[in-house]
mmCIF file of C-alpha atoms in Angstrom:
data_model
loop_
_atom_site.group_PDB
_atom_site.id
_atom_site.type_symbol
_atom_site.label_atom_id
_atom_site.label_comp_id
_atom_site.label_asym_id
_atom_site.label_seq_id
_atom_site.Cartn_x
_atom_site.Cartn_y
_atom_site.Cartn_z
ATOM 1 C CA UNK P 9 4.648 45.195 11.799
ATOM 2 C CA UNK P 10 1.336 45.209 13.612
ATOM 3 C CA UNK P 11 0.666 46.999 16.870
ATOM 4 C CA UNK P 12 0.999 45.101 20.166
ATOM 5 C CA UNK P 13 -2.256 43.471 21.237
ATOM 6 C CA UNK P 14 -3.299 42.704 17.675
ATOM 7 C CA UNK P 15 -3.057 39.161 16.285
ATOM 8 C CA UNK P 16 -0.723 38.209 13.462
ATOM 9 C CA UNK P 17 -2.509 38.361 10.123
ATOM 10 C CA UNK P 18 -2.343 37.614 6.441
ATOM 11 C CA UNK P 19 -3.476 40.525 4.296
ATOM 12 C CA UNK P 20 -4.354 40.118 0.626
ATOM 13 C CA UNK P 21 -2.291 42.636 -1.331
ATOM 14 C CA UNK P 22 -3.080 41.388 -4.828
ATOM 15 C CA UNK P 23 -5.955 39.220 -5.962
ATOM 16 C CA UNK P 24 -9.721 39.012 -6.283
ATOM 17 C CA UNK P 25 -10.262 39.933 -2.620
ATOM 18 C CA UNK P 26 -7.642 42.698 -2.389
ATOM 19 C CA UNK P 27 -7.433 44.284 1.076
ATOM 20 C CA UNK P 28 -9.024 41.427 3.057
ATOM 21 C CA UNK P 29 -7.293 40.504 6.329
ATOM 22 C CA UNK P 30 -7.247 37.130 8.074
ATOM 23 C CA UNK P 31 -6.200 36.950 11.725
ATOM 24 C CA UNK P 32 -3.875 34.129 12.725
ATOM 25 C CA UNK P 33 -4.926 33.175 16.229
ATOM 26 C CA UNK P 34 -4.316 29.399 16.112
ATOM 27 C CA UNK P 35 -2.149 26.988 14.252
ATOM 28 C CA UNK P 36 -2.369 25.340 11.800
ATOM 29 C CA UNK P 37 -4.396 27.525 9.449
ATOM 30 C CA UNK P 38 -5.670 26.117 6.158
ATOM 31 C CA UNK P 39 -5.840 28.316 3.035
ATOM 32 C CA UNK P 40 -8.305 27.461 0.265
ATOM 33 C CA UNK P 41 -11.799 27.739 -1.203
ATOM 34 C CA UNK P 42 -13.470 25.266 1.165
ATOM 35 C CA UNK P 43 -15.853 27.129 3.510
ATOM 36 C CA UNK P 44 -14.267 25.261 6.441
ATOM 37 C CA UNK P 45 -10.822 26.770 5.723
ATOM 38 C CA UNK P 46 -9.384 29.187 8.256
ATOM 39 C CA UNK P 47 -8.326 31.507 5.436
ATOM 40 C CA UNK P 48 -11.118 31.414 2.879
ATOM 41 C CA UNK P 49 -10.332 32.761 -0.591
ATOM 42 C CA UNK P 50 -13.648 32.029 -2.230
ATOM 43 C CA UNK P 51 -13.296 34.407 -5.205
ATOM 44 C CA UNK P 52 -10.013 32.959 -6.489
ATOM 45 C CA UNK P 53 -10.916 30.441 -9.196
ATOM 46 C CA UNK P 54 -7.309 29.167 -9.300
ATOM 47 C CA UNK P 55 -7.321 28.098 -5.638
ATOM 48 C CA UNK P 56 -8.027 24.527 -4.563
ATOM 49 C CA UNK P 57 -10.535 23.681 -1.818
ATOM 50 C CA UNK P 58 -7.653 23.050 0.614
ATOM 51 C CA UNK P 59 -4.440 24.265 -0.973
ATOM 52 C CA UNK P 60 -1.970 25.290 1.737
ATOM 53 C CA UNK P 61 -1.324 24.899 5.444
ATOM 54 C CA UNK P 62 0.253 27.584 7.606
ATOM 55 C CA UNK P 63 1.824 26.452 10.918
ATOM 56 C CA UNK P 64 3.454 28.666 13.514
ATOM 57 C CA UNK P 65 7.215 28.387 14.107
ATOM 58 C CA UNK P 66 9.531 30.621 16.116
ATOM 59 C CA UNK P 67 9.254 34.198 14.756
ATOM 60 C CA UNK P 68 7.280 33.159 11.668
ATOM 61 C CA UNK P 69 5.149 30.594 9.910
ATOM 62 C CA UNK P 70 5.826 27.426 7.929
ATOM 63 C CA UNK P 71 3.853 27.230 4.676
ATOM 64 C CA UNK P 72 3.224 23.867 3.021
ATOM 65 C CA UNK P 73 1.159 22.891 -0.035
ATOM 66 C CA UNK P 74 -1.471 20.286 0.865
ATOM 67 C CA UNK P 75 -3.629 20.329 -2.276
ATOM 68 C CA UNK P 76 -3.300 20.694 -5.994
ATOM 69 C CA UNK P 77 -2.051 23.944 -7.503
ATOM 70 C CA UNK P 78 1.079 25.952 -6.900
ATOM 71 C CA UNK P 79 2.001 27.821 -3.734
ATOM 72 C CA UNK P 80 4.883 30.284 -3.449
ATOM 73 C CA UNK P 81 6.605 31.795 -0.416
ATOM 74 C CA UNK P 82 8.745 34.864 -1.124
ATOM 75 C CA UNK P 83 8.905 33.794 -4.785
ATOM 76 C CA UNK P 84 10.083 30.227 -4.072
ATOM 77 C CA UNK P 85 7.821 27.297 -4.860
ATOM 78 C CA UNK P 86 6.447 25.375 -1.893
ATOM 79 C CA UNK P 87 5.749 21.652 -2.155
ATOM 80 C CA UNK P 88 3.969 18.942 -0.252
ATOM 81 C CA UNK P 89 7.259 17.610 1.121
ATOM 82 C CA UNK P 90 9.281 20.859 0.877
ATOM 83 C CA UNK P 91 7.957 23.629 3.080
ATOM 84 C CA UNK P 92 9.169 27.214 3.410
ATOM 85 C CA UNK P 93 9.310 29.525 6.398
ATOM 86 C CA UNK P 94 8.136 33.116 6.109
ATOM 87 C CA UNK P 95 8.579 35.888 8.602
ATOM 88 C CA UNK P 96 7.080 39.337 9.130
ATOM 89 C CA UNK P 97 6.726 41.079 5.764
ATOM 90 C CA UNK P 98 7.013 37.829 3.794
ATOM 91 C CA UNK P 99 4.782 37.073 0.804
ATOM 92 C CA UNK P 100 2.664 34.008 0.044
ATOM 93 C CA UNK P 101 0.958 33.359 -3.284
ATOM 94 C CA UNK P 102 -1.880 30.839 -3.471
ATOM 95 C CA UNK P 103 -3.617 30.658 -6.850
ATOM 96 C CA UNK P 104 -3.976 34.258 -8.034
ATOM 97 C CA UNK P 105 -4.015 35.660 -4.502
ATOM 98 C CA UNK P 106 -0.940 37.302 -2.979
ATOM 99 C CA UNK P 107 -0.757 37.638 0.821
ATOM 100 C CA UNK P 108 1.665 39.551 3.027
ATOM 101 C CA UNK P 109 2.354 38.321 6.558
ATOM 102 C CA UNK P 110 2.131 40.931 9.302
ATOM 103 C CA UNK P 111 3.315 39.849 12.756
ATOM 104 C CA UNK P 112 2.715 41.737 15.994
ATOM 105 C CA UNK P 113 5.383 42.022 18.662
ATOM 106 C CA UNK P 114 3.219 39.897 20.963
ATOM 107 C CA UNK P 115 1.509 37.797 18.266
ATOM 108 C CA UNK P 116 1.408 34.041 17.869
ATOM 109 C CA UNK P 117 4.739 33.829 15.982
ATOM 110 C CA UNK P 118 6.658 35.840 18.597
ATOM 111 C CA UNK P 119 5.114 33.845 21.452
ATOM 112 C CA UNK P 120 6.240 30.608 19.764
ATOM 113 C CA UNK P 121 9.962 31.185 20.344
ATOM 114 C CA UNK P 122 11.570 28.099 21.771
ATOM 115 C CA UNK P 123 8.910 25.705 20.520
ATOM 116 C CA UNK P 124 10.191 22.761 18.534
ATOM 117 C CA UNK P 125 8.776 22.794 15.022
ATOM 118 C CA UNK P 126 8.131 19.794 12.838
ATOM 119 C CA UNK P 127 10.737 19.228 10.119
ATOM 120 C CA UNK P 128 9.828 18.254 6.570
ATOM 121 C CA UNK P 129 11.109 14.704 7.138
ATOM 122 C CA UNK P 130 8.985 14.172 10.257
ATOM 123 C CA UNK P 131 5.948 15.675 8.520
ATOM 124 C CA UNK P 132 6.468 13.355 5.522
ATOM 125 C CA UNK P 133 6.801 10.266 7.741
ATOM 126 C CA UNK P 134 3.627 11.205 9.664
ATOM 127 C CA UNK P 135 1.714 11.819 6.427
ATOM 128 C CA UNK P 136 2.820 8.485 4.933
ATOM 129 C CA UNK P 137 2.033 6.610 8.160
ATOM 130 C CA UNK P 138 -1.462 8.168 8.276
ATOM 131 C CA UNK P 139 -2.042 7.128 4.663
ATOM 132 C CA UNK P 140 -0.858 3.562 5.287
ATOM 133 C CA UNK P 141 -2.938 3.315 8.482
ATOM 134 C CA UNK P 142 -6.002 4.575 6.638
ATOM 135 C CA UNK P 143 -5.453 2.043 3.836
ATOM 136 C CA UNK P 144 -5.008 -0.827 6.305
ATOM 137 C CA UNK P 145 -8.085 0.241 8.282
ATOM 138 C CA UNK P 146 -10.114 0.449 5.072
ATOM 139 C CA UNK P 147 -8.841 -2.919 3.819
ATOM 140 C CA UNK P 148 -9.355 -4.715 7.120
ATOM 141 C CA UNK P 149 -12.835 -3.240 7.379
ATOM 142 C CA UNK P 150 -13.883 -5.189 4.287
ATOM 143 C CA UNK P 151 -12.603 -8.574 5.499
ATOM 144 C CA UNK P 152 -15.352 -9.302 8.088
ATOM 145 C CA UNK P 153 -17.997 -8.127 5.631
ATOM 146 C CA UNK P 154 -16.596 -10.363 2.880
ATOM 147 C CA UNK P 155 -16.429 -13.397 5.182
ATOM 148 C CA UNK P 156 -19.989 -12.874 6.434
ATOM 149 C CA UNK P 157 -21.220 -12.346 2.877
ATOM 150 C CA UNK P 158 -19.530 -15.476 1.552
ATOM 151 C CA UNK P 159 -20.698 -17.644 4.462
ATOM 152 C CA UNK P 160 -24.286 -16.439 4.163
ATOM 153 C CA UNK P 161 -24.401 -17.264 0.454
ATOM 154 C CA UNK P 162 -23.762 -20.992 0.083
ATOM 155 C CA UNK P 163 -23.727 -20.757 -3.694
ATOM 156 C CA UNK P 164 -20.600 -18.562 -3.530
ATOM 157 C CA UNK P 165 -18.881 -21.264 -1.483
ATOM 158 C CA UNK P 166 -19.994 -23.878 -3.993
ATOM 159 C CA UNK P 167 -18.643 -21.752 -6.855
ATOM 160 C CA UNK P 168 -15.303 -21.314 -5.098
ATOM 161 C CA UNK P 169 -15.126 -25.082 -4.478
ATOM 162 C CA UNK P 170 -15.854 -25.852 -8.149
ATOM 163 C CA UNK P 171 -13.198 -23.417 -9.346
ATOM 164 C CA UNK P 172 -10.652 -24.840 -6.886
ATOM 165 C CA UNK P 173 -11.558 -28.380 -7.966
ATOM 166 C CA UNK P 174 -10.975 -27.479 -11.610
ATOM 167 C CA UNK P 175 -7.718 -25.564 -11.290
ATOM 168 C CA UNK P 176 -5.923 -26.808 -8.165
ATOM 169 C CA UNK P 177 -4.920 -30.529 -8.055
ATOM 170 C CA UNK P 178 -4.338 -30.686 -4.248
ATOM 171 C CA UNK P 179 -7.939 -29.593 -3.774
ATOM 172 C CA UNK P 180 -9.061 -32.462 -6.028
ATOM 173 C CA UNK P 181 -7.389 -34.971 -3.674
ATOM 174 C CA UNK P 182 -8.945 -33.234 -0.664
ATOM 175 C CA UNK P 183 -12.455 -33.476 -2.171
ATOM 176 C CA UNK P 184 -11.851 -37.111 -3.201
ATOM 177 C CA UNK P 185 -10.725 -38.105 0.314
ATOM 178 C CA UNK P 186 -13.495 -36.111 1.969
ATOM 179 C CA UNK P 187 -16.128 -37.666 -0.276
ATOM 180 C CA UNK P 188 -14.976 -41.256 0.182
ATOM 181 C CA UNK P 189 -14.339 -40.891 3.925
ATOM 182 C CA UNK P 190 -17.865 -39.549 4.319
ATOM 183 C CA UNK P 191 -19.314 -42.525 2.350
ATOM 184 C CA UNK P 192 -17.265 -45.016 4.408
ATOM 185 C CA UNK P 193 -18.521 -43.500 7.653
ATOM 186 C CA UNK P 194 -22.099 -43.660 6.405
ATOM 187 C CA UNK P 195 -21.633 -47.318 5.457
ATOM 188 C CA UNK P 196 -20.071 -48.064 8.855
ATOM 189 C CA UNK P 197 -23.102 -46.531 10.539
ATOM 190 C CA UNK P 198 -25.458 -48.997 8.882
#
């Protein structure tokens, strides 16, 4: 237990950076090798760039794996869709690094009592919906480009028309009628 007035922290108790402390002053905190991570474990070769996410819940923290590699909370494996909650004195292992959670009596975890935390089901639905939205946005972003590209290159349109003419009989009738109607109109003009 940390002294009042100090922030909650994760302290490395076993690993390449033994003894290092990381203050938990906002949530969520990302653990990994990426320099942009809140909890940077740069000397652990077994850690992924962004391997775990730590979010505050009432009287503790929810740990969730967000990258490749294994993550353990108090000896139990943590997954992408199966999180674990740790409290003061709990252990987290990411790669070869073992952390212990130390909470202060007035730290972030204690101040979070009464807040509604996100369940694993809600988190999974949000993650899937973000992935689907990203895919749709990416797919729809190509459509205007493809249309503009095809329309600006007449030879692509000609190639598509030839292929349709060869493999799709209704298109053959369409071309036949279009061709002869155009010739009739030209004849009628003269």
